[in-house]
Amino acid sequence: MKEILAEIKKNIVEGRLDSEDEGFDGDMVGQPGVKELVKQALEENVSPHDIINESLNKGMEQVGHLYESNEYLLPDMMAAAECVSEAIKMLEPHLVKEDVQSMDRFVLATVEGDLHDIGKNIVATLLRGSGFQVNDLGTGIPADKIVAAVEETNAQYVGLSALLTTTMEHMPEVIEKLKEKGLRDKVKVFIGGAPLSAEFAEKIGADYYCEDAFEALEKLK
Ligand code: B1M
């Protein structure tokens, strides 16, 4: 991995937004944090794709392991999440192709009971950048509301995100309610999120499982 990508990942794990942050051992003040490093990476023409997949996703994966092993507490996870959100804001202009316009409508939501939105937001940014009209409903969205949005906007695609093994179980509800409303054949259902898999997509009758946001775009193509 390029050194700059490794540095960004390290600083995500340390929850260091910028050079004023101390880091966990308290001795990192003055060293570049996520903001400075992402700026530098973009100036060096490192691709936003690599920054997202190699630094942001992998950094958060490591944070997840540290939380699981009780080395990190909730505020540590939140500090890392803030760094990722800030990095995505900086990457957004580089992911948007200004001349692309499409009539394709995408409804996107994190399912009921689930507040994780970093991955969903990356998906929204990429889709908008590729010209899709994205109706991002936000987090913790019940199946009824998702289906109502599909109906109202006449969307051709719906994307569901879940990060918890408990909340992924709300995904089949959305598919059932789409069937009840006679909308299932009019919309392609994409699902994504760390605990999901292609097997789960098949089991619940979703059309596509996406391991990451770029795979969603590939599948749409
Ligand atoms: Co949470 N959390 N969390 N958390 N959190 C996990 C998911 C966990 C695995 C950590 C762990 O224990 N190892 C664990 C779940 C365990 C389980 O379910 N078995 C967990 C837990 C337990 C919790 C709480 C219950 C903790 C508590 O309160 N005690 C709580 C739940 C709150 C709730 O939702 N009700 C909670 C809270 C939080 C924070 C608020 C602190 C924060 C979220 C901040 C936010 O989202 N704004 C947080 C975080 C940051 C994480 C981890 C560390 C990182 C998640 C993340 O942002 N990843 C996570 C550990 C992990 O995932 N390994 C963890 C980076 C992101 C870019 O990846 O979201 O997977 P991801 O998205 C990818 C792909 O999956 C895909 O594309 C994205 C971009 O490439 N994708 C899609 C996702 N959605 C898609 C939709 C599509 C297509 C692709 O449709 C088209």
PDB file of C-alpha atoms and ligand atoms in Angstrom:
ATOM      1  CA  MET A   1       0.000   0.000   0.000  1.00  0.00           C
ATOM      2  CA  LYS A   2       1.230   3.549  -0.801  1.00  0.00           C
ATOM      3  CA  GLU A   3       2.717   5.232   2.259  1.00  0.00           C
ATOM      4  CA  ILE A   4       0.208   8.105   2.201  1.00  0.00           C
ATOM      5  CA  LEU A   5      -2.724   5.657   2.150  1.00  0.00           C
ATOM      6  CA  ALA A   6      -1.245   3.814   5.127  1.00  0.00           C
ATOM      7  CA  GLU A   7      -0.796   7.148   6.948  1.00  0.00           C
ATOM      8  CA  ILE A   8      -4.426   8.136   6.355  1.00  0.00           C
ATOM      9  CA  LYS A   9      -5.580   4.735   7.608  1.00  0.00           C
ATOM     10  CA  LYS A  10      -3.383   5.041  10.708  1.00  0.00           C
ATOM     11  CA  ASN A  11      -4.794   8.479  11.514  1.00  0.00           C
ATOM     12  CA  ILE A  12      -8.377   7.252  11.037  1.00  0.00           C
ATOM     13  CA  VAL A  13      -7.653   4.534  13.589  1.00  0.00           C
ATOM     14  CA  GLU A  14      -6.095   7.149  15.901  1.00  0.00           C
ATOM     15  CA  GLY A  15      -9.192   9.346  15.407  1.00  0.00           C
ATOM     16  CA  ARG A  16      -6.946  12.298  14.467  1.00  0.00           C
ATOM     17  CA  LEU A  17      -8.842  14.818  12.376  1.00  0.00           C
ATOM     18  CA  ASP A  18      -5.988  17.301  12.025  1.00  0.00           C
ATOM     19  CA  SER A  19      -2.519  18.203  13.225  1.00  0.00           C
ATOM     20  CA  GLU A  20      -3.836  19.671  16.486  1.00  0.00           C
ATOM     21  CA  ASP A  21      -5.102  16.273  17.681  1.00  0.00           C
ATOM     22  CA  GLU A  22      -2.955  14.357  20.138  1.00  0.00           C
ATOM     23  CA  GLY A  23      -3.762  10.774  19.155  1.00  0.00           C
ATOM     24  CA  PHE A  24      -4.157   7.993  21.689  1.00  0.00           C
ATOM     25  CA  ASP A  25      -0.659   8.204  23.148  1.00  0.00           C
ATOM     26  CA  GLY A  26      -0.927  11.985  23.345  1.00  0.00           C
ATOM     27  CA  ASP A  27       2.307  12.654  21.484  1.00  0.00           C
ATOM     28  CA  MET A  28       1.176  13.279  17.909  1.00  0.00           C
ATOM     29  CA  VAL A  29       0.423  17.023  18.013  1.00  0.00           C
ATOM     30  CA  GLY A  30       1.969  18.750  15.008  1.00  0.00           C
ATOM     31  CA  GLN A  31       1.942  15.673  12.784  1.00  0.00           C
ATOM     32  CA  PRO A  32      -0.487  15.783   9.859  1.00  0.00           C
ATOM     33  CA  GLY A  33      -3.947  14.346  10.583  1.00  0.00           C
ATOM     34  CA  VAL A  34      -6.637  13.031   8.244  1.00  0.00           C
ATOM     35  CA  LYS A  35      -7.523  16.447   6.776  1.00  0.00           C
ATOM     36  CA  GLU A  36      -3.936  17.363   5.884  1.00  0.00           C
ATOM     37  CA  LEU A  37      -3.139  13.868   4.589  1.00  0.00           C
ATOM     38  CA  VAL A  38      -6.222  13.605   2.352  1.00  0.00           C
ATOM     39  CA  LYS A  39      -5.420  17.061   0.932  1.00  0.00           C
ATOM     40  CA  GLN A  40      -1.857  15.941   0.255  1.00  0.00           C
ATOM     41  CA  ALA A  41      -3.012  12.671  -1.343  1.00  0.00           C
ATOM     42  CA  LEU A  42      -5.353  14.528  -3.702  1.00  0.00           C
ATOM     43  CA  GLU A  43      -2.565  16.943  -4.631  1.00  0.00           C
ATOM     44  CA  GLU A  44      -0.401  13.917  -5.443  1.00  0.00           C
ATOM     45  CA  ASN A  45      -3.210  12.560  -7.676  1.00  0.00           C
ATOM     46  CA  VAL A  46      -3.884   9.506  -5.526  1.00  0.00           C
ATOM     47  CA  SER A  47      -7.266   8.194  -6.670  1.00  0.00           C
ATOM     48  CA  PRO A  48     -10.292   8.796  -4.426  1.00  0.00           C
ATOM     49  CA  HIS A  49     -11.179   5.138  -5.060  1.00  0.00           C
ATOM     50  CA  ASP A  50      -7.933   4.029  -3.361  1.00  0.00           C
ATOM     51  CA  ILE A  51      -8.379   6.526  -0.519  1.00  0.00           C
ATOM     52  CA  ILE A  52     -11.867   5.147   0.176  1.00  0.00           C
ATOM     53  CA  ASN A  53     -11.081   1.455  -0.164  1.00  0.00           C
ATOM     54  CA  GLU A  54      -7.542   1.315   1.212  1.00  0.00           C
ATOM     55  CA  SER A  55      -7.604   3.999   3.903  1.00  0.00           C
ATOM     56  CA  LEU A  56     -11.171   4.760   5.015  1.00  0.00           C
ATOM     57  CA  ASN A  57     -12.782   1.304   4.763  1.00  0.00           C
ATOM     58  CA  LYS A  58      -9.753  -0.569   6.084  1.00  0.00           C
ATOM     59  CA  GLY A  59      -9.229   1.955   8.883  1.00  0.00           C
ATOM     60  CA  MET A  60     -12.825   1.523  10.035  1.00  0.00           C
ATOM     61  CA  GLU A  61     -12.488  -2.244   9.784  1.00  0.00           C
ATOM     62  CA  GLN A  62      -9.553  -2.067  12.205  1.00  0.00           C
ATOM     63  CA  VAL A  63     -11.506   0.264  14.509  1.00  0.00           C
ATOM     64  CA  GLY A  64     -14.290  -2.343  14.523  1.00  0.00           C
ATOM     65  CA  HIS A  65     -11.848  -5.051  15.618  1.00  0.00           C
ATOM     66  CA  LEU A  66     -10.418  -2.816  18.352  1.00  0.00           C
ATOM     67  CA  TYR A  67     -13.946  -2.126  19.615  1.00  0.00           C
ATOM     68  CA  GLU A  68     -14.801  -5.810  19.533  1.00  0.00           C
ATOM     69  CA  SER A  69     -11.703  -6.660  21.589  1.00  0.00           C
ATOM     70  CA  ASN A  70     -12.648  -3.926  24.117  1.00  0.00           C
ATOM     71  CA  GLU A  71      -9.512  -1.905  23.381  1.00  0.00           C
ATOM     72  CA  TYR A  72     -11.686   0.899  22.014  1.00  0.00           C
ATOM     73  CA  LEU A  73     -14.798   2.394  23.571  1.00  0.00           C
ATOM     74  CA  LEU A  74     -17.733   4.026  21.792  1.00  0.00           C
ATOM     75  CA  PRO A  75     -16.176   7.553  21.792  1.00  0.00           C
ATOM     76  CA  ASP A  76     -13.083   6.132  20.051  1.00  0.00           C
ATOM     77  CA  MET A  77     -15.292   4.636  17.356  1.00  0.00           C
ATOM     78  CA  MET A  78     -17.073   7.990  17.042  1.00  0.00           C
ATOM     79  CA  ALA A  79     -13.808   9.924  16.699  1.00  0.00           C
ATOM     80  CA  ALA A  80     -12.752   7.636  13.843  1.00  0.00           C
ATOM     81  CA  ALA A  81     -16.193   7.962  12.237  1.00  0.00           C
ATOM     82  CA  GLU A  82     -15.890  11.771  12.326  1.00  0.00           C
ATOM     83  CA  CYS A  83     -12.552  11.546  10.501  1.00  0.00           C
ATOM     84  CA  VAL A  84     -14.093   9.374   7.773  1.00  0.00           C
ATOM     85  CA  SER A  85     -17.058  11.734   7.330  1.00  0.00           C
ATOM     86  CA  GLU A  86     -14.690  14.689   6.967  1.00  0.00           C
ATOM     87  CA  ALA A  87     -12.534  12.800   4.458  1.00  0.00           C
ATOM     88  CA  ILE A  88     -15.625  11.958   2.381  1.00  0.00           C
ATOM     89  CA  LYS A  89     -16.610  15.642   2.298  1.00  0.00           C
ATOM     90  CA  MET A  90     -13.156  16.436   0.918  1.00  0.00           C
ATOM     91  CA  LEU A  91     -13.400  13.647  -1.685  1.00  0.00           C
ATOM     92  CA  GLU A  92     -16.916  14.511  -2.820  1.00  0.00           C
ATOM     93  CA  PRO A  93     -15.972  17.112  -5.491  1.00  0.00           C
ATOM     94  CA  HIS A  94     -13.543  14.585  -6.964  1.00  0.00           C
ATOM     95  CA  LEU A  95     -16.226  11.919  -7.257  1.00  0.00           C
ATOM     96  CA  VAL A  96     -18.749  14.122  -9.021  1.00  0.00           C
ATOM     97  CA  LYS A  97     -18.792  14.307 -12.798  1.00  0.00           C
ATOM     98  CA  GLU A  98     -20.520  17.623 -13.458  1.00  0.00           C
ATOM     99  CA  ASP A  99     -21.658  16.949 -16.991  1.00  0.00           C
ATOM    100  CA  VAL A 100     -23.525  13.721 -16.230  1.00  0.00           C
ATOM    101  CA  GLN A 101     -27.306  13.855 -15.950  1.00  0.00           C
ATOM    102  CA  SER A 102     -29.669  10.950 -15.742  1.00  0.00           C
ATOM    103  CA  MET A 103     -33.318  10.304 -15.120  1.00  0.00           C
ATOM    104  CA  ASP A 104     -32.488   7.198 -13.089  1.00  0.00           C
ATOM    105  CA  ARG A 105     -33.914   7.493  -9.607  1.00  0.00           C
ATOM    106  CA  PHE A 106     -32.420   5.749  -6.599  1.00  0.00           C
ATOM    107  CA  VAL A 107     -33.955   5.513  -3.129  1.00  0.00           C
ATOM    108  CA  LEU A 108     -31.341   4.871  -0.468  1.00  0.00           C
ATOM    109  CA  ALA A 109     -31.762   4.150   3.245  1.00  0.00           C
ATOM    110  CA  THR A 110     -30.187   2.581   6.287  1.00  0.00           C
ATOM    111  CA  VAL A 111     -32.829   0.209   7.601  1.00  0.00           C
ATOM    112  CA  GLU A 112     -34.883   0.427  10.802  1.00  0.00           C
ATOM    113  CA  GLY A 113     -32.955   0.388  14.082  1.00  0.00           C
ATOM    114  CA  ASP A 114     -29.615   1.090  12.428  1.00  0.00           C
ATOM    115  CA  LEU A 115     -27.815   4.424  12.751  1.00  0.00           C
ATOM    116  CA  HIS A 116     -24.677   3.635  10.735  1.00  0.00           C
ATOM    117  CA  ASP A 117     -24.488   5.930   7.740  1.00  0.00           C
ATOM    118  CA  ILE A 118     -20.878   6.272   6.632  1.00  0.00           C
ATOM    119  CA  GLY A 119     -21.071   3.532   3.991  1.00  0.00           C
ATOM    120  CA  LYS A 120     -24.494   4.675   2.788  1.00  0.00           C
ATOM    121  CA  ASN A 121     -23.206   8.230   2.442  1.00  0.00           C
ATOM    122  CA  ILE A 122     -20.296   7.042   0.307  1.00  0.00           C
ATOM    123  CA  VAL A 123     -22.758   5.167  -1.919  1.00  0.00           C
ATOM    124  CA  ALA A 124     -24.952   8.303  -2.199  1.00  0.00           C
ATOM    125  CA  THR A 125     -21.969  10.470  -3.120  1.00  0.00           C
ATOM    126  CA  LEU A 126     -20.785   8.059  -5.809  1.00  0.00           C
ATOM    127  CA  LEU A 127     -24.243   7.624  -7.300  1.00  0.00           C
ATOM    128  CA  ARG A 128     -24.866  11.370  -7.405  1.00  0.00           C
ATOM    129  CA  GLY A 129     -21.440  11.758  -8.958  1.00  0.00           C
ATOM    130  CA  SER A 130     -22.487   9.352 -11.672  1.00  0.00           C
ATOM    131  CA  GLY A 131     -25.651  11.286 -12.430  1.00  0.00           C
ATOM    132  CA  PHE A 132     -28.292   9.360 -10.469  1.00  0.00           C
ATOM    133  CA  GLN A 133     -31.053  11.261  -8.707  1.00  0.00           C
ATOM    134  CA  VAL A 134     -30.606   9.982  -5.168  1.00  0.00           C
ATOM    135  CA  ASN A 135     -33.335  10.257  -2.572  1.00  0.00           C
ATOM    136  CA  ASP A 136     -31.360   9.523   0.592  1.00  0.00           C
ATOM    137  CA  LEU A 137     -33.907   8.867   3.339  1.00  0.00           C
ATOM    138  CA  GLY A 138     -31.286   8.717   6.091  1.00  0.00           C
ATOM    139  CA  THR A 139     -30.872   6.203   8.907  1.00  0.00           C
ATOM    140  CA  GLY A 140     -33.246   4.032  10.947  1.00  0.00           C
ATOM    141  CA  ILE A 141     -35.890   3.984   8.227  1.00  0.00           C
ATOM    142  CA  PRO A 142     -38.832   1.566   8.598  1.00  0.00           C
ATOM    143  CA  ALA A 143     -39.807  -0.595   5.618  1.00  0.00           C
ATOM    144  CA  ASP A 144     -43.108   1.252   5.075  1.00  0.00           C
ATOM    145  CA  LYS A 145     -41.327   4.560   4.617  1.00  0.00           C
ATOM    146  CA  ILE A 146     -38.829   3.111   2.162  1.00  0.00           C
ATOM    147  CA  VAL A 147     -41.573   1.540   0.068  1.00  0.00           C
ATOM    148  CA  ALA A 148     -43.604   4.788   0.153  1.00  0.00           C
ATOM    149  CA  ALA A 149     -40.575   6.682  -1.182  1.00  0.00           C
ATOM    150  CA  VAL A 150     -40.124   4.169  -3.999  1.00  0.00           C
ATOM    151  CA  GLU A 151     -43.794   4.590  -4.899  1.00  0.00           C
ATOM    152  CA  GLU A 152     -43.769   8.414  -4.686  1.00  0.00           C
ATOM    153  CA  THR A 153     -40.615   8.912  -6.721  1.00  0.00           C
ATOM    154  CA  ASN A 154     -41.265   6.055  -9.130  1.00  0.00           C
ATOM    155  CA  ALA A 155     -37.678   4.957  -8.472  1.00  0.00           C
ATOM    156  CA  GLN A 156     -36.071   2.241 -10.572  1.00  0.00           C
ATOM    157  CA  TYR A 157     -33.585   1.313  -7.827  1.00  0.00           C
ATOM    158  CA  VAL A 158     -33.582   0.975  -4.065  1.00  0.00           C
ATOM    159  CA  GLY A 159     -30.425   0.596  -1.963  1.00  0.00           C
ATOM    160  CA  LEU A 160     -30.603  -0.739   1.584  1.00  0.00           C
ATOM    161  CA  SER A 161     -27.760  -0.518   4.051  1.00  0.00           C
ATOM    162  CA  ALA A 162     -27.356  -2.361   7.380  1.00  0.00           C
ATOM    163  CA  LEU A 163     -24.340  -2.754   9.645  1.00  0.00           C
ATOM    164  CA  LEU A 164     -25.858  -4.754  12.484  1.00  0.00           C
ATOM    165  CA  THR A 165     -26.713  -8.444  12.383  1.00  0.00           C
ATOM    166  CA  THR A 166     -29.966  -7.544  14.144  1.00  0.00           C
ATOM    167  CA  THR A 167     -31.058  -4.821  11.701  1.00  0.00           C
ATOM    168  CA  MET A 168     -30.215  -6.704   8.482  1.00  0.00           C
ATOM    169  CA  GLU A 169     -33.275  -8.768   9.345  1.00  0.00           C
ATOM    170  CA  HIS A 170     -35.435  -5.757   8.387  1.00  0.00           C
ATOM    171  CA  MET A 171     -34.356  -6.037   4.752  1.00  0.00           C
ATOM    172  CA  PRO A 172     -36.747  -8.885   3.810  1.00  0.00           C
ATOM    173  CA  GLU A 173     -39.600  -6.741   5.214  1.00  0.00           C
ATOM    174  CA  VAL A 174     -38.857  -4.120   2.567  1.00  0.00           C
ATOM    175  CA  ILE A 175     -38.960  -6.749  -0.179  1.00  0.00           C
ATOM    176  CA  GLU A 176     -42.219  -8.201   1.150  1.00  0.00           C
ATOM    177  CA  LYS A 177     -43.826  -4.757   1.280  1.00  0.00           C
ATOM    178  CA  LEU A 178     -42.660  -3.989  -2.259  1.00  0.00           C
ATOM    179  CA  LYS A 179     -44.418  -7.182  -3.343  1.00  0.00           C
ATOM    180  CA  GLU A 180     -47.596  -6.254  -1.441  1.00  0.00           C
ATOM    181  CA  LYS A 181     -47.697  -2.908  -3.257  1.00  0.00           C
ATOM    182  CA  GLY A 182     -47.093  -4.534  -6.657  1.00  0.00           C
ATOM    183  CA  LEU A 183     -43.759  -2.694  -6.973  1.00  0.00           C
ATOM    184  CA  ARG A 184     -41.291  -5.567  -6.750  1.00  0.00           C
ATOM    185  CA  ASP A 185     -40.945  -6.039 -10.524  1.00  0.00           C
ATOM    186  CA  LYS A 186     -40.519  -2.312 -11.124  1.00  0.00           C
ATOM    187  CA  VAL A 187     -37.490  -1.806  -8.897  1.00  0.00           C
ATOM    188  CA  LYS A 188     -34.074  -3.431  -8.548  1.00  0.00           C
ATOM    189  CA  VAL A 189     -33.062  -3.981  -4.935  1.00  0.00           C
ATOM    190  CA  PHE A 190     -29.406  -3.466  -3.964  1.00  0.00           C
ATOM    191  CA  ILE A 191     -28.143  -4.299  -0.496  1.00  0.00           C
ATOM    192  CA  GLY A 192     -24.857  -3.558   1.243  1.00  0.00           C
ATOM    193  CA  GLY A 193     -23.183  -3.399   4.640  1.00  0.00           C
ATOM    194  CA  ALA A 194     -20.460  -5.269   6.498  1.00  0.00           C
ATOM    195  CA  PRO A 195     -22.516  -8.244   7.828  1.00  0.00           C
ATOM    196  CA  LEU A 196     -24.213  -8.972   4.476  1.00  0.00           C
ATOM    197  CA  SER A 197     -23.287 -11.357   1.677  1.00  0.00           C
ATOM    198  CA  ALA A 198     -24.393 -12.511  -1.768  1.00  0.00           C
ATOM    199  CA  GLU A 199     -25.939 -15.556  -0.070  1.00  0.00           C
ATOM    200  CA  PHE A 200     -28.035 -13.318   2.163  1.00  0.00           C
ATOM    201  CA  ALA A 201     -29.158 -11.299  -0.879  1.00  0.00           C
ATOM    202  CA  GLU A 202     -30.231 -14.485  -2.593  1.00  0.00           C
ATOM    203  CA  LYS A 203     -31.979 -15.773   0.504  1.00  0.00           C
ATOM    204  CA  ILE A 204     -34.121 -12.649   0.921  1.00  0.00           C
ATOM    205  CA  GLY A 205     -34.731 -12.151  -2.807  1.00  0.00           C
ATOM    206  CA  ALA A 206     -32.696  -8.951  -3.304  1.00  0.00           C
ATOM    207  CA  ASP A 207     -31.273  -8.407  -6.795  1.00  0.00           C
ATOM    208  CA  TYR A 208     -27.702  -7.443  -5.925  1.00  0.00           C
ATOM    209  CA  TYR A 209     -25.302  -7.568  -2.992  1.00  0.00           C
ATOM    210  CA  CYS A 210     -22.542  -4.921  -3.172  1.00  0.00           C
ATOM    211  CA  GLU A 211     -19.360  -5.390  -1.196  1.00  0.00           C
ATOM    212  CA  ASP A 212     -18.510  -1.723  -1.579  1.00  0.00           C
ATOM    213  CA  ALA A 213     -19.859   1.443  -3.144  1.00  0.00           C
ATOM    214  CA  PHE A 214     -17.846   0.995  -6.335  1.00  0.00           C
ATOM    215  CA  GLU A 215     -19.358  -2.448  -6.840  1.00  0.00           C
ATOM    216  CA  ALA A 216     -22.811  -0.847  -6.705  1.00  0.00           C
ATOM    217  CA  LEU A 217     -21.794   1.404  -9.604  1.00  0.00           C
ATOM    218  CA  GLU A 218     -20.338  -1.524 -11.548  1.00  0.00           C
ATOM    219  CA  LYS A 219     -23.537  -3.519 -11.113  1.00  0.00           C
ATOM    220  CA  LEU A 220     -25.624  -0.535 -12.245  1.00  0.00           C
ATOM    221  CA  LYS A 221     -23.560  -0.296 -15.410  1.00  0.00           C
TER     222      LYS A 221
HETATM  223 CO1  B1M B   1     -21.056   0.444  15.220  1.00  0.00          CO
HETATM  224  N1  B1M B   1     -20.947  -1.503  15.131  1.00  0.00           N
HETATM  225  N2  B1M B   1     -22.320   0.325  16.683  1.00  0.00           N
HETATM  226  N3  B1M B   1     -20.879   2.360  15.317  1.00  0.00           N
HETATM  227  N4  B1M B   1     -19.594   0.279  14.033  1.00  0.00           N
HETATM  228  C1  B1M B   1     -20.190  -2.085  14.034  1.00  0.00           C
HETATM  229  C2  B1M B   1     -21.074  -2.334  12.820  1.00  0.00           C
HETATM  230  C3  B1M B   1     -19.653  -3.425  14.704  1.00  0.00           C
HETATM  231  C4  B1M B   1     -19.369  -4.548  13.685  1.00  0.00           C
HETATM  232  C5  B1M B   1     -18.407  -3.099  15.560  1.00  0.00           C
HETATM  233  C6  B1M B   1     -17.857  -4.329  16.228  1.00  0.00           C
HETATM  234  O1  B1M B   1     -18.321  -4.727  17.272  1.00  0.00           O
HETATM  235  N5  B1M B   1     -16.856  -4.964  15.639  1.00  0.00           N
HETATM  236  C7  B1M B   1     -20.827  -3.765  15.698  1.00  0.00           C
HETATM  237  C8  B1M B   1     -21.946  -4.640  15.125  1.00  0.00           C
HETATM  238  C9  B1M B   1     -21.925  -6.059  15.667  1.00  0.00           C
HETATM  239  C10 B1M B   1     -23.028  -6.876  15.124  1.00  0.00           C
HETATM  240  O2  B1M B   1     -24.015  -6.466  14.620  1.00  0.00           O
HETATM  241  N6  B1M B   1     -22.823  -8.159  15.257  1.00  0.00           N
HETATM  242  C11 B1M B   1     -21.315  -2.375  16.076  1.00  0.00           C
HETATM  243  C12 B1M B   1     -22.064  -2.062  17.226  1.00  0.00           C
HETATM  244  C13 B1M B   1     -22.263  -3.212  18.215  1.00  0.00           C
HETATM  245  C14 B1M B   1     -22.592  -0.784  17.478  1.00  0.00           C
HETATM  246  C15 B1M B   1     -23.482  -0.348  18.652  1.00  0.00           C
HETATM  247  C16 B1M B   1     -24.576  -1.349  19.044  1.00  0.00           C
HETATM  248  C17 B1M B   1     -22.534  -0.018  19.828  1.00  0.00           C
HETATM  249  C18 B1M B   1     -23.241   0.371  21.123  1.00  0.00           C
HETATM  250  O3  B1M B   1     -23.999   1.303  21.178  1.00  0.00           O
HETATM  251  N7  B1M B   1     -22.956  -0.395  22.137  1.00  0.00           N
HETATM  252  C19 B1M B   1     -24.080   0.975  18.116  1.00  0.00           C
HETATM  253  C20 B1M B   1     -25.373   0.722  17.304  1.00  0.00           C
HETATM  254  C21 B1M B   1     -26.096   1.988  16.955  1.00  0.00           C
HETATM  255  C22 B1M B   1     -27.252   1.690  16.003  1.00  0.00           C
HETATM  256  O4  B1M B   1     -27.051   1.610  14.800  1.00  0.00           O
HETATM  257  N8  B1M B   1     -28.427   1.514  16.541  1.00  0.00           N
HETATM  258  C23 B1M B   1     -22.991   1.415  17.192  1.00  0.00           C
HETATM  259  C24 B1M B   1     -22.674   2.745  16.960  1.00  0.00           C
HETATM  260  C25 B1M B   1     -21.635   3.171  16.140  1.00  0.00           C
HETATM  261  C26 B1M B   1     -21.177   4.628  16.031  1.00  0.00           C
HETATM  262  C27 B1M B   1     -22.290   5.661  16.158  1.00  0.00           C
HETATM  263  C28 B1M B   1     -20.138   4.896  17.107  1.00  0.00           C
HETATM  264  C29 B1M B   1     -20.430   4.603  14.658  1.00  0.00           C
HETATM  265  C30 B1M B   1     -21.332   4.939  13.446  1.00  0.00           C
HETATM  266  C31 B1M B   1     -21.189   6.374  12.982  1.00  0.00           C
HETATM  267  C32 B1M B   1     -21.940   6.595  11.692  1.00  0.00           C
HETATM  268  O5  B1M B   1     -22.192   5.697  10.891  1.00  0.00           O
HETATM  269  N9  B1M B   1     -22.285   7.851  11.500  1.00  0.00           N
HETATM  270  C33 B1M B   1     -20.055   3.118  14.529  1.00  0.00           C
HETATM  271  C34 B1M B   1     -19.050   2.612  13.684  1.00  0.00           C
HETATM  272  C35 B1M B   1     -18.194   3.647  12.999  1.00  0.00           C
HETATM  273  C36 B1M B   1     -18.831   1.225  13.474  1.00  0.00           C
HETATM  274  C37 B1M B   1     -17.709   0.520  12.675  1.00  0.00           C
HETATM  275  C38 B1M B   1     -16.436   0.608  13.521  1.00  0.00           C
HETATM  276  C39 B1M B   1     -17.412   1.054  11.296  1.00  0.00           C
HETATM  277  C40 B1M B   1     -18.617   1.150  10.356  1.00  0.00           C
HETATM  278  C41 B1M B   1     -18.216   1.963   9.146  1.00  0.00           C
HETATM  279  O6  B1M B   1     -18.501   3.142   9.059  1.00  0.00           O
HETATM  280  N10 B1M B   1     -17.424   1.356   8.227  1.00  0.00           N
HETATM  281  C42 B1M B   1     -18.292  -0.952  12.554  1.00  0.00           C
HETATM  282  C43 B1M B   1     -17.236  -2.034  12.410  1.00  0.00           C
HETATM  283  C44 B1M B   1     -17.164  -2.584  10.988  1.00  0.00           C
HETATM  284  O7  B1M B   1     -17.985  -2.350  10.140  1.00  0.00           O
HETATM  285  N11 B1M B   1     -16.170  -3.402  10.760  1.00  0.00           N
HETATM  286  C45 B1M B   1     -19.278  -0.978  13.648  1.00  0.00           C
HETATM  287  C46 B1M B   1     -16.861   2.040   7.060  1.00  0.00           C
HETATM  288  C47 B1M B   1     -17.882   2.060   5.917  1.00  0.00           C
HETATM  289  C48 B1M B   1     -17.292   2.807   4.724  1.00  0.00           C
HETATM  290  O8  B1M B   1     -18.137   0.713   5.547  1.00  0.00           O
HETATM  291  O9  B1M B   1     -20.568   0.816   6.273  1.00  0.00           O
HETATM  292  O10 B1M B   1     -19.510  -1.370   5.520  1.00  0.00           O
HETATM  293  P1  B1M B   1     -19.608   0.100   5.406  1.00  0.00           P
HETATM  294  O11 B1M B   1     -20.028   0.483   3.911  1.00  0.00           O
HETATM  295  C49 B1M B   1     -19.379   0.015   2.738  1.00  0.00           C
HETATM  296  C50 B1M B   1     -19.951  -1.320   2.223  1.00  0.00           C
HETATM  297  O12 B1M B   1     -20.479  -2.138   3.217  1.00  0.00           O
HETATM  298  C51 B1M B   1     -20.916  -0.927   1.159  1.00  0.00           C
HETATM  299  O13 B1M B   1     -20.312   0.244   0.603  1.00  0.00           O
HETATM  300  C52 B1M B   1     -19.749   1.020   1.662  1.00  0.00           C
HETATM  301  C53 B1M B   1     -18.619   1.856   1.116  1.00  0.00           C
HETATM  302  O14 B1M B   1     -17.690   1.102   0.404  1.00  0.00           O
HETATM  303  N12 B1M B   1     -22.319  -0.579   1.489  1.00  0.00           N
HETATM  304  C54 B1M B   1     -23.268  -0.536   0.511  1.00  0.00           C
HETATM  305  C55 B1M B   1     -22.888  -0.218   2.636  1.00  0.00           C
HETATM  306  N13 B1M B   1     -24.178   0.056   2.459  1.00  0.00           N
HETATM  307  C56 B1M B   1     -24.452  -0.111   1.147  1.00  0.00           C
HETATM  308  C57 B1M B   1     -25.639   0.043   0.420  1.00  0.00           C
HETATM  309  C58 B1M B   1     -25.596  -0.211  -0.943  1.00  0.00           C
HETATM  310  C59 B1M B   1     -24.409  -0.630  -1.577  1.00  0.00           C
HETATM  311  C60 B1M B   1     -23.230  -0.801  -0.857  1.00  0.00           C
HETATM  312  O15 B1M B   1     -26.758  -0.030  -1.644  1.00  0.00           O
HETATM  313  C61 B1M B   1     -26.657   0.292  -2.976  1.00  0.00           C
END
